[in-house]
Short mmCIF file of C-alpha atoms and ligand atoms in Angstrom, two decimals:
data_model
loop_
_atom_site.label_atom_id
_atom_site.label_comp_id
_atom_site.label_asym_id
_atom_site.label_seq_id
_atom_site.Cartn_x
_atom_site.Cartn_y
_atom_site.Cartn_z
CA SER A 1 -5.81 -9.04 -21.24
CA THR A 2 -8.75 -10.34 -19.36
CA ALA A 3 -7.12 -13.58 -18.87
CA LYS A 4 -4.04 -11.38 -17.55
CA LEU A 5 -6.75 -9.46 -15.15
CA MET A 6 -7.98 -12.60 -13.78
CA ASP A 7 -5.20 -13.34 -12.12
CA LYS A 8 -4.89 -10.15 -10.46
CA ASP A 9 -8.05 -11.16 -8.49
CA LYS A 10 -6.44 -12.70 -5.69
CA LYS A 11 -7.30 -14.07 -2.21
CA SER A 12 -5.34 -11.94 0.39
CA THR A 13 -3.80 -13.71 3.18
CA VAL A 14 -2.83 -10.45 5.04
CA THR A 15 -4.23 -9.53 8.18
CA PHE A 16 -4.38 -6.47 10.86
CA ASP A 17 -1.70 -9.01 12.71
CA ASP A 18 0.90 -8.45 10.05
CA ILE A 19 0.68 -4.56 10.47
CA ALA A 20 2.33 -3.30 13.29
CA GLY A 21 1.90 0.78 14.54
CA LEU A 22 0.12 2.68 12.20
CA LYS A 23 -2.61 3.18 15.00
CA GLU A 24 -4.52 5.59 13.63
CA ALA A 25 -4.44 4.65 10.13
CA LYS A 26 -6.31 1.15 11.40
CA ILE A 27 -8.87 2.39 13.08
CA GLU A 28 -9.94 3.70 9.88
CA ILE A 29 -8.97 1.28 7.38
CA LYS A 30 -11.19 -1.67 10.17
CA GLU A 31 -14.22 0.66 9.31
CA ILE A 32 -13.84 -0.12 5.55
CA VAL A 33 -13.55 -3.96 6.94
CA ASP A 34 -16.93 -3.34 8.25
CA PHE A 35 -18.65 -1.20 5.17
CA LEU A 36 -17.55 -4.65 3.40
CA LYS A 37 -18.64 -7.13 5.66
CA ASN A 38 -21.83 -5.16 7.00
CA PRO A 39 -23.16 -2.69 4.74
CA GLU A 40 -26.81 -3.09 6.30
CA THR A 41 -25.52 -1.49 9.52
CA TYR A 42 -25.03 1.65 7.35
CA THR A 43 -27.37 1.55 4.37
CA LYS A 44 -30.38 0.95 6.35
CA LEU A 45 -30.09 4.10 8.19
CA GLY A 46 -29.64 5.83 4.60
CA ALA A 47 -25.98 6.12 5.04
CA LYS A 48 -23.86 5.93 1.79
CA ILE A 49 -20.92 3.78 1.87
CA PRO A 50 -17.82 5.74 0.48
CA LYS A 51 -16.43 4.74 -2.78
CA GLY A 52 -13.29 5.78 -2.53
CA VAL A 53 -10.12 5.80 -0.11
CA MET A 54 -6.91 7.65 -0.52
CA LEU A 55 -3.68 6.01 1.20
CA VAL A 56 -1.52 8.51 1.69
CA GLY A 57 2.26 8.27 3.15
CA PRO A 58 6.02 7.99 2.09
CA PRO A 59 7.17 4.97 0.48
CA GLY A 60 7.58 1.57 2.09
CA THR A 61 5.05 3.08 5.26
CA GLY A 62 2.54 0.06 4.55
CA LYS A 63 -0.02 1.21 1.78
CA THR A 64 -0.36 -1.80 -0.28
CA LEU A 65 -0.34 -3.95 2.53
CA MET A 66 -2.82 -2.05 4.39
CA ALA A 67 -5.46 -2.13 0.84
CA LYS A 68 -4.04 -6.13 1.38
CA ALA A 69 -5.41 -6.25 4.73
CA VAL A 70 -8.93 -4.68 3.75
CA ALA A 71 -9.37 -7.62 1.54
CA GLY A 72 -7.92 -10.22 4.13
CA GLU A 73 -10.18 -9.25 6.67
CA ALA A 74 -13.09 -8.87 5.28
CA LYS A 75 -12.31 -12.07 2.93
CA VAL A 76 -13.13 -10.43 -0.18
CA PRO A 77 -11.35 -10.62 -3.72
CA PHE A 78 -8.75 -8.09 -4.39
CA PHE A 79 -8.14 -6.72 -8.03
CA SER A 80 -5.19 -4.36 -8.27
CA LEU A 81 -3.51 -2.59 -10.98
CA SER A 82 -0.27 0.05 -10.72
CA GLY A 83 -0.36 3.54 -11.74
CA SER A 84 3.01 2.63 -13.29
CA GLU A 85 1.84 -0.24 -15.88
CA PHE A 86 0.18 2.71 -17.58
CA VAL A 87 2.91 5.07 -18.66
CA GLU A 88 3.79 2.79 -21.58
CA MET A 89 0.74 1.79 -22.82
CA PHE A 90 -0.83 2.18 -26.15
CA VAL A 91 -3.46 4.68 -27.13
CA GLY A 92 -6.78 3.35 -25.60
CA VAL A 93 -5.25 0.30 -23.40
CA GLY A 94 -5.22 2.57 -20.19
CA ALA A 95 -8.81 2.96 -20.74
CA SER A 96 -10.12 -0.30 -21.45
CA ARG A 97 -7.99 -1.61 -18.53
CA VAL A 98 -9.73 0.46 -16.02
CA ARG A 99 -13.15 -0.51 -17.79
CA ASP A 100 -12.43 -4.08 -17.44
CA LEU A 101 -11.42 -4.23 -14.08
CA PHE A 102 -14.27 -2.05 -12.26
CA LYS A 103 -16.53 -4.75 -14.38
CA GLN A 104 -15.27 -7.39 -12.64
CA ALA A 105 -15.13 -6.25 -9.52
CA LYS A 106 -18.35 -5.53 -9.71
CA GLU A 107 -19.34 -8.73 -10.92
CA LYS A 108 -17.28 -10.15 -7.96
CA ALA A 109 -18.98 -7.60 -5.44
CA PRO A 110 -18.18 -7.36 -2.40
CA SER A 111 -14.54 -6.59 -3.20
CA ILE A 112 -11.67 -4.46 -3.31
CA ILE A 113 -9.89 -2.33 -6.27
CA PHE A 114 -6.60 -1.43 -5.11
CA ILE A 115 -4.76 0.91 -7.36
CA ASP A 116 -1.00 1.56 -6.46
CA GLU A 117 1.04 4.71 -7.50
CA ILE A 118 -2.07 6.52 -8.53
CA ASP A 119 -0.09 9.98 -8.95
CA ALA A 120 1.01 8.17 -12.13
CA ILE A 121 -2.55 8.60 -13.77
CA GLY A 122 -4.01 11.11 -11.42
CA ARG A 123 -1.38 14.13 -11.78
CA SER A 124 -2.98 16.95 -12.40
CA ARG A 125 -3.48 17.71 -16.09
CA GLY A 126 -0.83 19.58 -18.19
CA LYS A 127 1.82 18.12 -15.38
CA ALA A 128 2.34 14.73 -17.44
CA ASN A 129 5.96 13.22 -17.81
CA ALA A 130 7.87 13.43 -20.81
CA PHE A 131 7.73 9.58 -21.81
CA GLN A 132 4.04 9.48 -21.92
CA THR A 133 1.61 11.27 -24.03
CA ASN A 134 -0.68 13.93 -21.95
CA ASP A 135 -3.56 12.37 -23.71
CA GLU A 136 -3.60 8.73 -23.15
CA ARG A 137 -3.08 9.38 -19.58
CA GLU A 138 -6.19 11.58 -19.83
CA ASN A 139 -8.41 9.11 -21.54
CA THR A 140 -7.14 6.97 -18.20
CA LEU A 141 -8.09 9.46 -15.81
CA ASN A 142 -11.28 10.33 -16.99
CA GLN A 143 -11.96 6.52 -17.48
CA LEU A 144 -11.35 6.45 -14.13
CA LEU A 145 -13.63 9.19 -12.67
CA THR A 146 -16.27 8.11 -15.06
CA GLU A 147 -16.14 4.40 -13.61
CA LEU A 148 -16.31 6.01 -10.11
CA ASP A 149 -19.18 8.23 -10.69
CA GLY A 150 -21.02 5.41 -12.75
CA PHE A 151 -21.01 3.14 -10.13
CA GLY A 152 -23.95 3.53 -7.06
CA THR A 153 -22.54 4.52 -3.47
CA ASN A 154 -23.64 0.75 -2.42
CA THR A 155 -22.42 -1.80 -4.64
CA GLY A 156 -20.44 -3.54 -2.36
CA VAL A 157 -16.95 -2.16 -4.25
CA ILE A 158 -14.63 -0.18 -2.49
CA VAL A 159 -11.17 1.73 -4.44
CA LEU A 160 -8.49 2.20 -2.38
CA ALA A 161 -5.59 4.06 -4.34
CA ALA A 162 -2.18 4.60 -2.82
CA THR A 163 0.17 7.57 -3.22
CA ASN A 164 2.95 9.32 -1.92
CA ARG A 165 2.19 12.53 -3.82
CA ALA A 166 -1.13 13.52 -2.40
CA ASP A 167 -0.18 17.49 -3.37
CA ILE A 168 0.17 16.73 -7.22
CA LEU A 169 -3.29 15.02 -7.57
CA ASP A 170 -5.96 16.24 -9.87
CA LYS A 171 -8.30 17.94 -7.91
CA ALA A 172 -11.33 16.05 -9.97
CA LEU A 173 -9.88 12.91 -8.24
CA LEU A 174 -10.23 14.15 -4.90
CA ARG A 175 -13.86 15.24 -5.32
CA PRO A 176 -16.56 14.17 -2.94
CA GLY A 177 -17.97 10.87 -4.15
CA ARG A 178 -14.62 9.99 -5.49
CA PHE A 179 -11.71 9.85 -3.25
CA ASP A 180 -12.88 12.32 -0.54
CA ARG A 181 -11.17 9.68 2.14
CA HIS A 182 -7.68 10.14 3.01
CA ILE A 183 -6.12 8.03 5.53
CA TYR A 184 -2.05 9.25 6.19
CA LEU A 185 0.34 6.50 6.88
CA GLU A 186 3.41 7.96 8.35
CA LEU A 187 6.82 6.70 9.01
CA PRO A 188 7.44 4.71 12.37
CA ASN A 189 8.59 6.25 15.44
CA LYS A 190 11.09 4.16 17.49
CA GLN A 191 8.26 2.71 19.58
CA GLU A 192 6.93 1.65 16.32
CA ARG A 193 10.00 0.22 14.51
CA LYS A 194 10.32 -2.05 17.57
CA GLU A 195 6.63 -3.13 16.98
CA ILE A 196 7.44 -3.20 13.21
CA PHE A 197 10.95 -5.81 13.72
CA ASP A 198 8.60 -7.74 16.42
CA VAL A 199 6.38 -8.85 13.23
CA HIS A 200 9.45 -9.32 10.86
CA LEU A 201 11.25 -11.87 13.19
CA ARG A 202 8.26 -13.98 13.99
CA PRO A 203 9.42 -16.43 10.67
CA ILE A 204 13.19 -15.95 11.98
CA LYS A 205 15.12 -17.89 13.81
CA LYS A 206 17.03 -15.58 16.62
CA ALA A 207 19.64 -15.93 18.72
CA GLU A 208 19.42 -14.74 22.48
CA ASP A 209 21.61 -11.72 22.02
CA VAL A 210 19.35 -9.73 19.29
CA ASP A 211 18.56 -6.51 20.61
CA ILE A 212 15.40 -5.43 19.67
CA GLU A 213 15.68 -2.04 21.05
CA LEU A 214 19.11 -1.23 19.71
CA LEU A 215 17.99 -1.82 16.36
CA ALA A 216 15.04 0.11 16.41
CA SER A 217 17.19 2.88 17.78
CA LEU A 218 19.63 2.88 15.09
CA SER A 219 17.26 2.86 12.43
CA PRO A 220 15.57 6.38 12.64
CA GLY A 221 13.69 7.19 9.49
CA PHE A 222 13.34 3.76 8.03
CA SER A 223 9.82 2.62 6.97
CA GLY A 224 8.51 -0.54 7.51
CA ALA A 225 9.80 -1.95 4.10
CA ASP A 226 13.41 -1.12 4.90
CA ILE A 227 13.22 -2.92 8.63
CA ALA A 228 11.49 -5.99 6.70
CA ASN A 229 14.20 -5.88 4.50
CA ILE A 230 16.93 -5.58 7.48
CA CYS A 231 15.28 -8.87 9.18
CA ASN A 232 15.30 -10.93 5.64
CA GLU A 233 19.18 -9.62 4.72
CA ALA A 234 20.25 -10.52 8.44
CA ALA A 235 19.03 -13.97 7.34
CA LEU A 236 20.75 -14.36 4.34
CA ILE A 237 24.16 -12.89 6.06
CA ALA A 238 23.61 -15.49 8.79
CA ALA A 239 22.71 -18.66 5.97
CA ARG A 240 25.72 -17.28 4.49
CA LYS A 241 28.09 -17.74 7.18
CA LYS A 242 26.29 -21.43 7.76
CA LYS A 243 24.93 -19.86 10.99
CA GLU A 244 22.10 -22.15 12.68
CA ILE A 245 20.65 -19.10 14.44
CA VAL A 246 20.95 -15.30 13.17
CA GLU A 247 22.73 -13.20 15.56
CA GLN A 248 23.07 -9.52 16.49
CA ASP A 249 26.29 -8.99 14.13
CA ASP A 250 24.23 -10.38 11.02
CA PHE A 251 21.10 -7.59 12.46
CA MET A 252 23.99 -5.09 12.40
CA GLU A 253 25.38 -5.85 9.08
CA ALA A 254 22.32 -6.01 7.33
CA ARG A 255 21.58 -2.63 8.44
CA ASP A 256 24.90 -1.21 7.21
CA ARG A 257 23.58 -2.78 4.17
CA VAL A 258 20.53 -0.99 3.95
CA VAL A 259 21.77 2.43 5.28
CA GLY A 260 24.02 1.93 2.16
CA GLY A 261 21.02 1.31 -0.20
CA LEU A 262 19.32 4.25 0.94
CA GLU A 263 21.95 6.62 0.99
CA ARG A 264 22.70 5.57 -2.63
CA LYS A 265 19.10 6.15 -3.47
CA SER A 266 19.25 8.98 -1.32
CA LYS A 267 16.24 8.67 0.22
CA ILE A 268 16.58 9.02 3.72
CA ILE A 269 13.90 11.27 5.56
CA SER A 270 14.84 12.80 8.77
CA PRO A 271 12.95 11.05 11.49
CA LYS A 272 9.67 12.31 13.62
CA GLU A 273 10.28 11.72 17.18
P1 LIG B 1 5.23 2.04 -1.99
O1 LIG B 1 4.42 3.41 -1.47
O2 LIG B 1 6.84 2.12 -2.04
O3 LIG B 1 4.74 1.21 -2.54
P2 LIG B 1 3.91 0.81 0.47
O4 LIG B 1 3.62 1.87 1.17
O5 LIG B 1 2.80 0.25 -0.56
O6 LIG B 1 5.57 1.63 -0.72
P3 LIG B 1 3.95 -1.54 1.38
O7 LIG B 1 4.69 -2.28 -0.02
O8 LIG B 1 3.17 -1.89 1.80
O9 LIG B 1 4.52 -0.38 1.10
O10 LIG B 1 5.47 -2.40 2.16
C1 LIG B 1 6.42 -2.94 1.96
C2 LIG B 1 6.74 -4.04 2.56
O11 LIG B 1 7.11 -3.35 3.96
C3 LIG B 1 5.36 -4.84 3.22
O12 LIG B 1 4.95 -5.79 2.77
C4 LIG B 1 5.81 -5.23 4.69
O13 LIG B 1 6.68 -6.55 4.76
C5 LIG B 1 6.54 -3.97 5.08
N1 LIG B 1 5.86 -2.93 6.11
C6 LIG B 1 5.80 -1.72 5.72
N2 LIG B 1 4.93 -1.12 7.06
C7 LIG B 1 4.75 -2.36 7.56
C8 LIG B 1 4.25 -2.00 9.12
N3 LIG B 1 3.54 -0.67 9.25
N4 LIG B 1 4.25 -2.82 9.66
C9 LIG B 1 4.93 -4.46 8.99
N5 LIG B 1 5.50 -4.25 7.83
C10 LIG B 1 5.27 -3.30 7.10
#
């Protein structure tokens, strides 16, 4: 299992330039980058650098992207695991997985640990799903709490976790010295959607007629992930039609497809504008 974990120590190439919108969240996340790059600025004044930061927001709003950007900007190794990986694990495996991960991150400090879908491990006790014994999930959660408490505040390891269900998390996770900082990511408004389109249109050969303003207007309630999806889908559609460039009608078709996909998943969330 160590070998498998080792390849999870990835160099992230994501930077803040890849993230559109999310202005407030970016300001907060930049502070985390500074904790990793210039810890002395804080420690010499006696400050304790936060250990755990929770990224909270709906699916596809850029939580993973943010975590990778922290590692990319600070140029530190990125260790990650997903809470959903633990769902089918045998007794004892989850806890040892967590232990290994922290051990490696400490050896490579300064570094980032990213735990996606932390609610799968950290939902409040007694609310486990039917497919998983409560015991194993609790072992894993307890190991995570032990690790968080066990390392000093200034070891150079910062743990970022992501959830779209902060409401169901075990309160123990949110106590001081654990995940006591929360950064909120929201669905983009129209202007932000436009900026997200801009980012994802960068690699695309697009026609003059592509109207980003209109695309942004026609995608209320879409997440950054949905917009990334539209851009790629549009390029695929154009390629299938043997076009040299991607045109507005390809984007419209792609948009309709993404809307169709969202409706099937009944995931449309009313926009906040
Ligand atoms: P989930 O909760 O479903 O895991 P998430 O919040 O972690 O989602 P990401 O995996 O970070 O979302 O986003 C998926 C993709 O969507 C990103 O890789 C990126 O291409 C795009 N994306 C999301 N938000 C943004 C944004 N603000 N700016 C640019 N691209 C974005």
